[in-house]
């Protein structure tokens, strides 16, 4: 994948995408147009699904991000041929006809910092009868356990053996359909069940499933491959296992997390950003919050334009599973809320520890208080597991430059946007992590008029 970005639309030429440290001079609104491609949270899973086919799959709108590179190399060590389709930027052809087992060390070396490898379990068990999954990375937010995944795999008949550097799975009797009730509508565990059940013998009933748009898009991919999957009311998914699947040809759903991030950047910096590729339907909940906070948006056929409609107002939001307000949206929103007039409240209910990034915002002058045990504000829409962390943000506060080390993907994005909102100079290090989820991040910033230099 590219390491040097040469975007024809980029004023001033090229920006190194491999930068780790940038110096930002803030206080300038971000304005212009950026394009979002396929969703990281679908593309990486659709790539894994290609393992299940007997013929090659073609996936369009694949972003050039490091999570895609990790999945690509993991597929390659298992014998899947992955090629860019010539003349079509962002299109991958994935040919699983030479699938073979890989050595533990090889898998380990390619697993990177992503959590996606856990989703290789079902497809590899079907294809090879065994799988090795290295210890998982991913953003350090809460514990991010994999117990739902392993419980579900055992129900399908997999034998799970924990080893010092990962887990080894086998399916001596093959995999059978199962009745699975998730303790929480986990996105990853739902995908695990889908990717395993489509080729298991018999019917699988999944209760309390996640129903995020990216999951619906994965179901569409699997249906194209020959799977039989129906979605019933109340988070129930039924999968009738089939004996064989073929390749798919699919254009990935757009990345609503990236779209929301640029929207918040427009609100925070008092800019005006057209997010090409963003669509209204999948962003209804986010758009409601933009409206409540005093933002304006215009829906176009090819994207959505975001800007302030006047002074920003405080809001109270609670992160939730779909169709609620997504947990990945709260970090960039909080940067915008530092500029709203009054006290905003954000409750994080999906992860137990996702406000660590606010320390850096406070260092930059924001007035944010994290309440580790939450605030008493009445009953919640979805019952949950003692995850009651809340943050109160009181604004508007002028932000000033600071030296920040980026902790994770969404937190890191927010730090960069905060630095662009702030007066003065900031040095932001470890920004490479942002490339896990944001394609051509620095080129896009440059395109929007951000004032920064790469220093390392
Ligand atoms: C996916 C998304 C991520 C998003 C999240 C929630 C990808 C690559 N990432 O992550 O951007 O923030 O959904 O929408 O698609 N849990 C357990 N046990 C498990 C699995 C999960 O307790 O076995 C808990 C997690 O700790 C967390 C909650 O369930 O508190 C939700 O996690 P989950 O929906 O699984 O998130 P991911 O699939 O990892």
Coordinates of C-alpha atoms and ligand atoms in Angstrom, one line a residue:
X1 CA 0.0 0.0 0.0
X2 CA 1.1 3.6 -0.5
X3 CA 3.4 5.2 1.9
X4 CA 3.8 8.4 -0.1
X5 CA 0.7 10.3 -0.9
X6 CA 0.4 12.1 -4.1
X7 CA -3.1 13.4 -4.3
X8 CA -3.7 15.3 -7.4
X9 CA -6.1 17.5 -5.5
X10 CA -3.6 18.3 -2.8
X11 CA -2.3 21.8 -3.0
X12 CA 1.4 22.2 -2.5
X13 CA 2.2 18.6 -3.6
X14 CA 3.0 15.6 -1.5
X15 CA 2.8 14.8 2.2
X16 CA 4.6 11.9 3.8
X17 CA 1.9 9.5 5.2
X18 CA 4.5 7.7 7.3
X19 CA 5.1 10.8 9.6
X20 CA 5.2 10.1 13.3
X21 CA 5.5 13.7 14.6
X22 CA 3.9 16.9 13.3
X23 CA 4.0 20.4 14.4
X24 CA 0.7 22.2 14.1
X25 CA 0.0 25.9 14.1
X26 CA -3.7 26.1 15.1
X27 CA -6.5 28.7 14.9
X28 CA -7.3 28.3 11.2
X29 CA -10.7 26.9 10.2
X30 CA -10.6 23.6 8.2
X31 CA -12.5 24.1 4.9
X32 CA -12.8 22.2 1.7
X33 CA -13.8 18.8 0.5
X34 CA -12.6 15.4 1.6
X35 CA -13.7 11.9 0.3
X36 CA -14.3 9.0 2.5
X37 CA -14.0 5.5 1.2
X38 CA -15.2 2.1 2.4
X39 CA -15.7 1.6 6.1
X40 CA -12.7 0.1 8.0
X41 CA -15.2 -1.8 10.1
X42 CA -16.7 -3.5 7.0
X43 CA -13.7 -3.7 4.6
X44 CA -11.5 -5.7 7.0
X45 CA -14.3 -8.2 7.7
X46 CA -15.3 -8.6 4.0
X47 CA -11.6 -9.4 3.3
X48 CA -11.8 -12.2 5.9
X49 CA -15.0 -13.4 4.4
X50 CA -13.2 -13.9 1.1
X51 CA -11.5 -16.9 2.8
X52 CA -14.8 -18.7 2.8
X53 CA -15.3 -18.6 -1.0
X54 CA -14.2 -21.2 -3.5
X55 CA -13.6 -18.6 -6.1
X56 CA -12.1 -15.1 -6.0
X57 CA -13.8 -12.1 -4.5
X58 CA -13.6 -8.4 -5.6
X59 CA -13.9 -5.6 -3.1
X60 CA -14.3 -2.0 -4.1
X61 CA -13.6 1.2 -2.2
X62 CA -10.9 -0.3 0.0
X63 CA -9.2 2.5 2.0
X64 CA -5.4 2.6 2.2
X65 CA -5.2 2.2 6.0
X66 CA -2.9 0.1 8.1
X67 CA -5.7 -2.2 9.4
X68 CA -6.3 -3.2 5.8
X69 CA -2.6 -3.9 5.3
X70 CA -2.6 -6.1 8.4
X71 CA -5.6 -8.2 7.2
X72 CA -4.0 -8.4 3.7
X73 CA -0.8 -9.8 5.0
X74 CA -2.6 -12.3 7.3
X75 CA -4.6 -13.5 4.3
X76 CA -1.4 -13.7 2.3
X77 CA 0.4 -15.9 4.9
X78 CA -2.6 -18.2 4.6
X79 CA -2.1 -18.6 0.9
X80 CA -4.8 -16.1 -0.3
X81 CA -3.6 -14.1 -3.3
X82 CA -4.4 -10.4 -2.9
X83 CA -4.0 -8.1 -5.9
X84 CA -4.9 -4.5 -6.6
X85 CA -7.1 -4.4 -9.7
X86 CA -5.3 -2.3 -12.3
X87 CA -6.9 1.0 -13.2
X88 CA -9.4 0.9 -10.3
X89 CA -7.9 2.6 -7.2
X90 CA -9.1 0.9 -4.0
X91 CA -10.2 -2.3 -5.6
X92 CA -8.8 -5.6 -4.4
X93 CA -9.1 -9.1 -5.8
X94 CA -8.8 -11.8 -3.2
X95 CA -8.2 -15.3 -4.5
X96 CA -8.5 -18.0 -1.8
X97 CA -7.9 -21.0 -4.1
X98 CA -4.4 -21.7 -2.6
X99 CA -5.4 -21.5 1.1
X100 CA -2.9 -23.3 3.4
X101 CA -2.0 -23.4 7.0
X102 CA 0.5 -20.8 8.1
X103 CA 3.3 -21.1 10.8
X104 CA 2.6 -19.6 14.1
X105 CA 5.6 -17.3 13.9
X106 CA 4.5 -16.0 10.5
X107 CA 1.0 -15.3 11.7
X108 CA 2.4 -13.6 14.8
X109 CA 4.7 -11.4 12.7
X110 CA 1.8 -10.2 10.6
X111 CA -0.8 -9.6 13.2
X112 CA 0.2 -6.0 13.9
X113 CA -1.8 -4.0 16.4
X114 CA -5.2 -5.0 15.1
X115 CA -8.0 -7.1 16.6
X116 CA -9.3 -8.4 13.3
X117 CA -7.3 -11.7 13.4
X118 CA -9.8 -13.1 15.9
X119 CA -12.3 -13.1 13.0
X120 CA -10.1 -15.6 11.0
X121 CA -11.2 -18.4 13.4
X122 CA -14.4 -19.6 11.7
X123 CA -13.2 -19.3 8.1
X124 CA -9.9 -21.1 8.9
X125 CA -11.6 -23.8 10.8
X126 CA -13.9 -24.4 7.8
X127 CA -11.0 -24.3 5.3
X128 CA -8.3 -26.0 7.2
X129 CA -9.8 -27.6 10.3
X130 CA -7.5 -25.5 12.6
X131 CA -6.5 -22.0 13.3
X132 CA -3.9 -20.1 15.4
X133 CA -4.8 -16.6 16.6
X134 CA -2.0 -14.5 18.1
X135 CA -2.5 -12.2 21.1
X136 CA -4.6 -9.4 19.9
X137 CA -3.8 -5.7 19.7
X138 CA -6.2 -3.0 18.8
X139 CA -6.7 0.3 20.5
X140 CA -6.1 0.1 24.3
X141 CA -9.6 1.0 25.3
X142 CA -10.8 -0.9 28.3
X143 CA -10.0 -4.6 28.4
X144 CA -11.6 -5.5 25.1
X145 CA -11.9 -9.2 25.9
X146 CA -12.8 -12.0 23.5
X147 CA -14.8 -14.2 25.8
X148 CA -18.0 -13.8 23.6
X149 CA -16.1 -14.9 20.6
X150 CA -14.6 -18.0 22.3
X151 CA -17.9 -19.0 23.9
X152 CA -19.6 -18.8 20.5
X153 CA -16.9 -20.8 18.8
X154 CA -17.1 -23.6 21.4
X155 CA -20.9 -23.7 20.8
X156 CA -20.2 -24.4 17.1
X157 CA -18.0 -27.4 18.3
X158 CA -14.5 -25.7 18.2
X159 CA -11.9 -26.8 20.7
X160 CA -10.1 -23.8 22.0
X161 CA -6.7 -24.2 23.5
X162 CA -5.0 -21.2 25.1
X163 CA -1.3 -21.0 24.5
X164 CA 1.3 -18.5 25.8
X165 CA 1.3 -16.3 22.7
X166 CA -2.2 -16.8 21.4
X167 CA -5.0 -19.4 21.0
X168 CA -5.1 -22.6 19.0
X169 CA -8.4 -23.8 17.7
X170 CA -9.4 -27.1 16.1
X171 CA -12.7 -28.7 15.0
X172 CA -12.2 -32.4 15.0
X173 CA -15.9 -33.1 14.3
X174 CA -16.5 -30.1 12.0
X175 CA -18.6 -27.1 13.0
X176 CA -22.4 -27.4 13.6
X177 CA -25.1 -24.7 13.8
X178 CA -25.7 -23.4 17.3
X179 CA -28.1 -21.4 19.5
X180 CA -26.2 -18.4 20.7
X181 CA -27.3 -15.6 23.0
X182 CA -24.7 -12.8 23.3
X183 CA -24.5 -11.2 26.7
X184 CA -24.2 -7.8 24.9
X185 CA -24.7 -7.0 21.2
X186 CA -21.0 -7.0 20.4
X187 CA -20.1 -6.1 16.8
X188 CA -17.1 -8.4 16.6
X189 CA -18.8 -11.4 18.2
X190 CA -21.8 -11.0 15.9
X191 CA -19.4 -11.0 12.9
X192 CA -17.6 -14.1 14.4
X193 CA -20.9 -15.9 14.5
X194 CA -21.9 -14.9 11.0
X195 CA -18.5 -15.9 9.5
X196 CA -18.7 -19.2 11.3
X197 CA -22.4 -20.1 10.9
X198 CA -22.6 -19.6 7.1
X199 CA -20.7 -22.9 6.5
X200 CA -21.6 -24.8 9.7
X201 CA -23.9 -27.7 9.4
X202 CA -27.5 -26.8 10.2
X203 CA -29.2 -23.6 11.5
X204 CA -27.7 -21.0 13.8
X205 CA -29.9 -18.7 15.8
X206 CA -28.1 -15.6 17.2
X207 CA -29.9 -13.6 19.8
X208 CA -28.9 -10.1 21.0
X209 CA -26.9 -9.6 17.8
X210 CA -25.3 -6.2 16.9
X211 CA -27.1 -4.6 13.9
X212 CA -24.6 -1.9 12.9
X213 CA -24.8 -0.9 9.2
X214 CA -21.4 -2.5 8.7
X215 CA -22.9 -5.8 9.9
X216 CA -25.8 -5.5 7.5
X217 CA -23.3 -4.9 4.8
X218 CA -21.3 -8.0 5.8
X219 CA -24.6 -9.9 5.6
X220 CA -25.0 -8.6 2.1
X221 CA -21.5 -9.8 1.2
X222 CA -22.2 -13.2 2.6
X223 CA -25.5 -13.4 0.8
X224 CA -23.7 -12.6 -2.5
X225 CA -21.4 -15.6 -1.7
X226 CA -24.4 -17.9 -1.4
X227 CA -25.2 -17.7 2.3
X228 CA -28.8 -17.8 3.7
X229 CA -29.2 -15.3 6.4
X230 CA -32.4 -13.7 7.7
X231 CA -32.8 -10.8 10.1
X232 CA -35.7 -11.1 12.5
X233 CA -37.0 -8.3 14.8
X234 CA -35.4 -7.8 18.2
X235 CA -31.8 -8.4 17.3
X236 CA -32.3 -12.0 16.2
X237 CA -30.3 -13.3 13.2
X238 CA -30.9 -16.8 11.6
X239 CA -28.3 -18.4 9.5
X240 CA -28.9 -21.6 7.5
X241 CA -25.5 -23.2 6.9
X242 CA -24.6 -24.1 3.3
X243 CA -22.0 -26.6 1.9
X244 CA -20.1 -24.2 -0.3
X245 CA -19.7 -20.5 -0.9
X246 CA -18.4 -18.6 -3.9
X247 CA -16.6 -15.3 -4.3
X248 CA -18.4 -11.9 -4.2
X249 CA -18.2 -8.6 -6.0
X250 CA -19.0 -5.8 -3.6
X251 CA -18.6 -2.1 -3.0
X252 CA -18.1 -1.4 0.7
X253 CA -20.4 0.8 2.7
X254 CA -18.9 4.3 3.4
X255 CA -16.9 4.9 6.6
X256 CA -19.4 6.7 8.8
X257 CA -16.8 7.1 11.6
X258 CA -14.4 9.0 9.3
X259 CA -17.4 11.1 8.0
X260 CA -18.4 12.0 11.6
X261 CA -14.8 12.8 12.4
X262 CA -14.5 15.4 9.6
X263 CA -17.9 16.8 10.6
X264 CA -16.7 17.4 14.1
X265 CA -13.5 19.0 12.7
X266 CA -15.7 21.5 10.8
X267 CA -17.6 22.3 14.0
X268 CA -14.6 22.5 16.3
X269 CA -12.5 24.8 14.0
X270 CA -15.5 26.8 12.8
X271 CA -14.8 25.6 9.3
X272 CA -16.9 24.2 6.4
X273 CA -16.2 20.7 5.2
X274 CA -18.0 18.7 2.5
X275 CA -17.6 15.0 3.2
X276 CA -17.8 13.2 -0.1
X277 CA -19.3 9.7 0.1
X278 CA -21.1 10.3 3.4
X279 CA -24.8 9.2 3.4
X280 CA -27.7 10.3 5.6
X281 CA -29.3 7.0 6.4
X282 CA -26.4 5.5 8.3
X283 CA -25.7 8.8 10.1
X284 CA -29.2 9.8 11.3
X285 CA -28.3 9.6 15.0
X286 CA -25.1 11.6 14.5
X287 CA -26.9 14.2 12.4
X288 CA -29.5 14.7 15.1
X289 CA -26.7 15.6 17.5
X290 CA -25.0 17.9 15.0
X291 CA -28.3 19.8 14.8
X292 CA -28.8 19.9 18.6
X293 CA -25.3 21.3 19.0
X294 CA -26.0 24.1 16.6
X295 CA -24.3 22.6 13.5
X296 CA -25.7 22.9 10.0
X297 CA -25.6 20.1 7.4
X298 CA -26.7 19.9 3.8
X299 CA -27.4 16.5 2.4
X300 CA -26.3 16.0 -1.2
X301 CA -26.4 13.0 -3.4
X302 CA -22.6 12.7 -3.3
X303 CA -21.9 13.7 0.3
X304 CA -22.8 15.9 3.3
X305 CA -21.6 19.4 4.0
X306 CA -21.0 20.4 7.6
X307 CA -20.5 23.8 9.3
X308 CA -21.6 25.8 12.3
X309 CA -25.0 27.5 12.1
X310 CA -24.1 30.1 14.8
X311 CA -22.7 29.6 18.3
X312 CA -22.4 26.0 19.4
X313 CA -24.8 24.8 22.1
X314 CA -24.1 22.1 24.8
X315 CA -25.7 18.6 24.4
X316 CA -26.1 15.5 26.5
X317 CA -25.3 12.3 24.7
X318 CA -24.9 8.6 25.6
X319 CA -22.9 6.2 23.4
X320 CA -24.6 3.0 22.5
X321 CA -24.9 0.2 20.1
X322 CA -26.6 0.9 16.8
X323 CA -29.0 2.7 16.3
X324 CA -27.5 4.7 19.2
X325 CA -24.7 7.3 19.2
X326 CA -21.6 5.4 18.3
X327 CA -18.7 5.2 20.8
X328 CA -16.2 6.2 18.0
X329 CA -18.1 9.5 17.5
X330 CA -17.7 10.8 21.0
X331 CA -14.0 11.7 20.9
X332 CA -14.1 14.1 18.0
X333 CA -17.5 15.5 19.2
X334 CA -15.9 16.3 22.6
X335 CA -13.4 18.5 20.9
X336 CA -16.3 20.5 19.3
X337 CA -18.1 20.6 22.7
X338 CA -15.1 22.4 24.2
X339 CA -16.3 25.3 22.0
X340 CA -20.0 25.1 23.0
X341 CA -21.6 27.6 25.3
X342 CA -22.5 25.7 28.5
X343 CA -22.1 22.3 30.1
X344 CA -22.3 19.1 27.9
X345 CA -22.5 15.6 29.2
X346 CA -21.2 12.5 27.4
X347 CA -21.8 9.1 28.8
X348 CA -19.7 6.2 27.6
X349 CA -21.5 3.0 27.9
X350 CA -19.9 0.7 25.3
X351 CA -16.3 0.7 26.7
X352 CA -15.2 1.0 30.3
X353 CA -12.3 3.3 29.6
X354 CA -12.6 5.6 26.6
X355 CA -12.1 9.1 28.1
X356 CA -8.3 8.8 28.6
X357 CA -7.8 11.1 25.6
X358 CA -9.4 14.0 27.4
X359 CA -6.3 14.5 29.6
X360 CA -4.5 16.0 26.6
X361 CA -7.5 18.3 25.9
X362 CA -7.4 19.6 29.5
X363 CA -3.7 20.2 29.0
X364 CA -4.7 22.4 26.0
X365 CA -7.1 24.4 28.2
X366 CA -10.4 22.5 28.0
X367 CA -12.6 22.2 31.0
X368 CA -13.5 18.5 31.1
X369 CA -14.2 16.5 34.2
X370 CA -14.3 12.7 33.9
X371 CA -16.7 10.9 36.3
X372 CA -15.4 7.3 36.5
X373 CA -18.6 6.1 38.1
X374 CA -20.9 8.2 35.9
X375 CA -23.7 10.6 36.9
X376 CA -27.1 9.8 38.2
X377 CA -29.3 10.7 35.3
X378 CA -32.1 8.1 35.3
X379 CA -32.6 4.9 33.5
X380 CA -30.8 4.1 30.2
X381 CA -32.3 2.8 27.0
X382 CA -30.2 -0.4 27.0
X383 CA -29.4 -2.3 30.1
X384 CA -25.7 -2.6 30.6
X385 CA -22.8 -3.8 32.6
X386 CA -21.7 -1.1 35.0
X387 CA -20.1 0.9 32.3
X388 CA -21.2 4.3 33.5
X389 CA -18.2 6.6 32.8
X390 CA -19.2 10.1 32.0
X391 CA -17.5 13.3 31.0
X392 CA -18.7 16.9 31.6
X393 CA -17.4 19.5 29.2
X394 CA -17.9 23.1 30.0
X395 CA -17.3 25.7 27.3
X396 CA -16.4 27.6 25.5
X397 CA -12.7 27.5 26.4
X398 CA -10.0 28.8 24.3
X399 CA -7.5 26.0 23.6
X400 CA -3.8 26.6 23.4
X401 CA -1.0 24.5 21.9
X402 CA 0.7 21.7 23.7
X403 CA 3.0 18.7 23.2
X404 CA 0.8 15.6 22.9
X405 CA 1.5 11.9 22.4
X406 CA -1.3 10.2 20.6
X407 CA -2.8 7.2 22.6
X408 CA -5.1 5.5 20.1
X409 CA -6.9 5.9 16.8
X410 CA -10.0 8.1 17.6
X411 CA -8.3 9.8 20.6
X412 CA -5.4 10.7 18.3
X413 CA -7.6 12.2 15.6
X414 CA -9.2 14.3 18.3
X415 CA -5.9 15.6 19.6
X416 CA -5.0 16.7 16.1
X417 CA -8.3 18.5 15.7
X418 CA -7.9 20.1 19.1
X419 CA -4.5 21.3 18.1
X420 CA -5.9 22.8 14.9
X421 CA -8.6 24.5 17.0
X422 CA -6.0 25.9 19.5
X423 CA -4.1 29.1 19.2
X424 CA -0.4 28.6 19.0
X425 CA 1.9 25.7 18.2
X426 CA 1.4 22.0 19.2
X427 CA 3.7 19.0 18.6
X428 CA 1.8 15.8 18.2
X429 CA 3.7 12.5 18.2
X430 CA 2.8 8.9 17.5
X431 CA 0.4 10.1 14.8
X432 CA 1.2 6.9 12.8
X433 CA -1.5 5.2 14.8
X434 CA -4.1 7.4 13.1
X435 CA -3.4 5.7 9.8
X436 CA -5.0 2.5 11.2
X437 CA -8.4 4.1 10.4
X438 CA -7.9 7.4 8.4
X439 CA -6.8 7.1 4.8
X440 CA -4.4 9.8 3.6
X441 CA -4.9 11.6 6.9
X442 CA -2.2 14.3 6.4
X443 CA -3.0 14.9 2.8
X444 CA -6.6 15.5 3.7
X445 CA -5.6 17.9 6.5
X446 CA -3.5 19.7 4.0
X447 CA -6.3 19.8 1.5
X448 CA -8.5 21.4 4.2
X449 CA -6.0 24.2 4.8
X450 CA -4.4 22.9 8.0
X451 CA -1.1 24.6 8.8
X452 CA 1.5 21.9 9.9
X453 CA 5.0 20.6 9.3
X454 CA 6.2 17.1 9.5
X455 CA 9.1 16.9 11.9
X456 CA 9.7 13.2 12.3
Ligands
LIG1 C1 -16.2 -2.7 16.8 C2 -15.5 -1.6 16.0 C3 -15.3 -0.4 16.8 C4 -16.5 0.1 17.6 C5 -17.1 -1.1 18.3 C6 -18.4 -0.8 19.0 C7 -14.3 -2.8 14.3 C8 -13.0 -3.1 13.7 N1 -14.3 -2.0 15.4 O1 -15.2 -3.1 17.7 O2 -14.8 0.7 16.0 O3 -16.1 1.0 18.6 O4 -17.3 -2.2 17.4 O5 -19.3 -0.3 18.0 O6 -15.3 -3.1 13.7 N2 -16.9 -7.4 24.6 C9 -16.8 -8.4 25.6 N3 -16.4 -9.6 25.2 C10 -16.2 -9.9 23.9 C11 -16.3 -8.9 22.9 C12 -16.7 -7.6 23.3 O7 -17.0 -8.1 26.8 O8 -15.9 -11.1 23.6 C13 -17.3 -6.0 25.1 C14 -16.2 -5.0 24.8 O9 -15.2 -5.0 25.8 C15 -17.0 -3.7 24.7 C16 -18.3 -4.2 24.1 O10 -18.4 -5.6 24.3 O11 -17.2 -3.2 26.0 C17 -18.4 -3.8 22.6 O12 -17.4 -4.4 21.9 P1 -17.5 -4.9 20.4 O13 -18.9 -4.4 19.9 O14 -17.2 -6.3 20.3 O15 -16.4 -4.0 19.6 P2 -15.4 -4.5 18.5 O16 -16.1 -5.5 17.6 O17 -14.1 -4.9 19.1

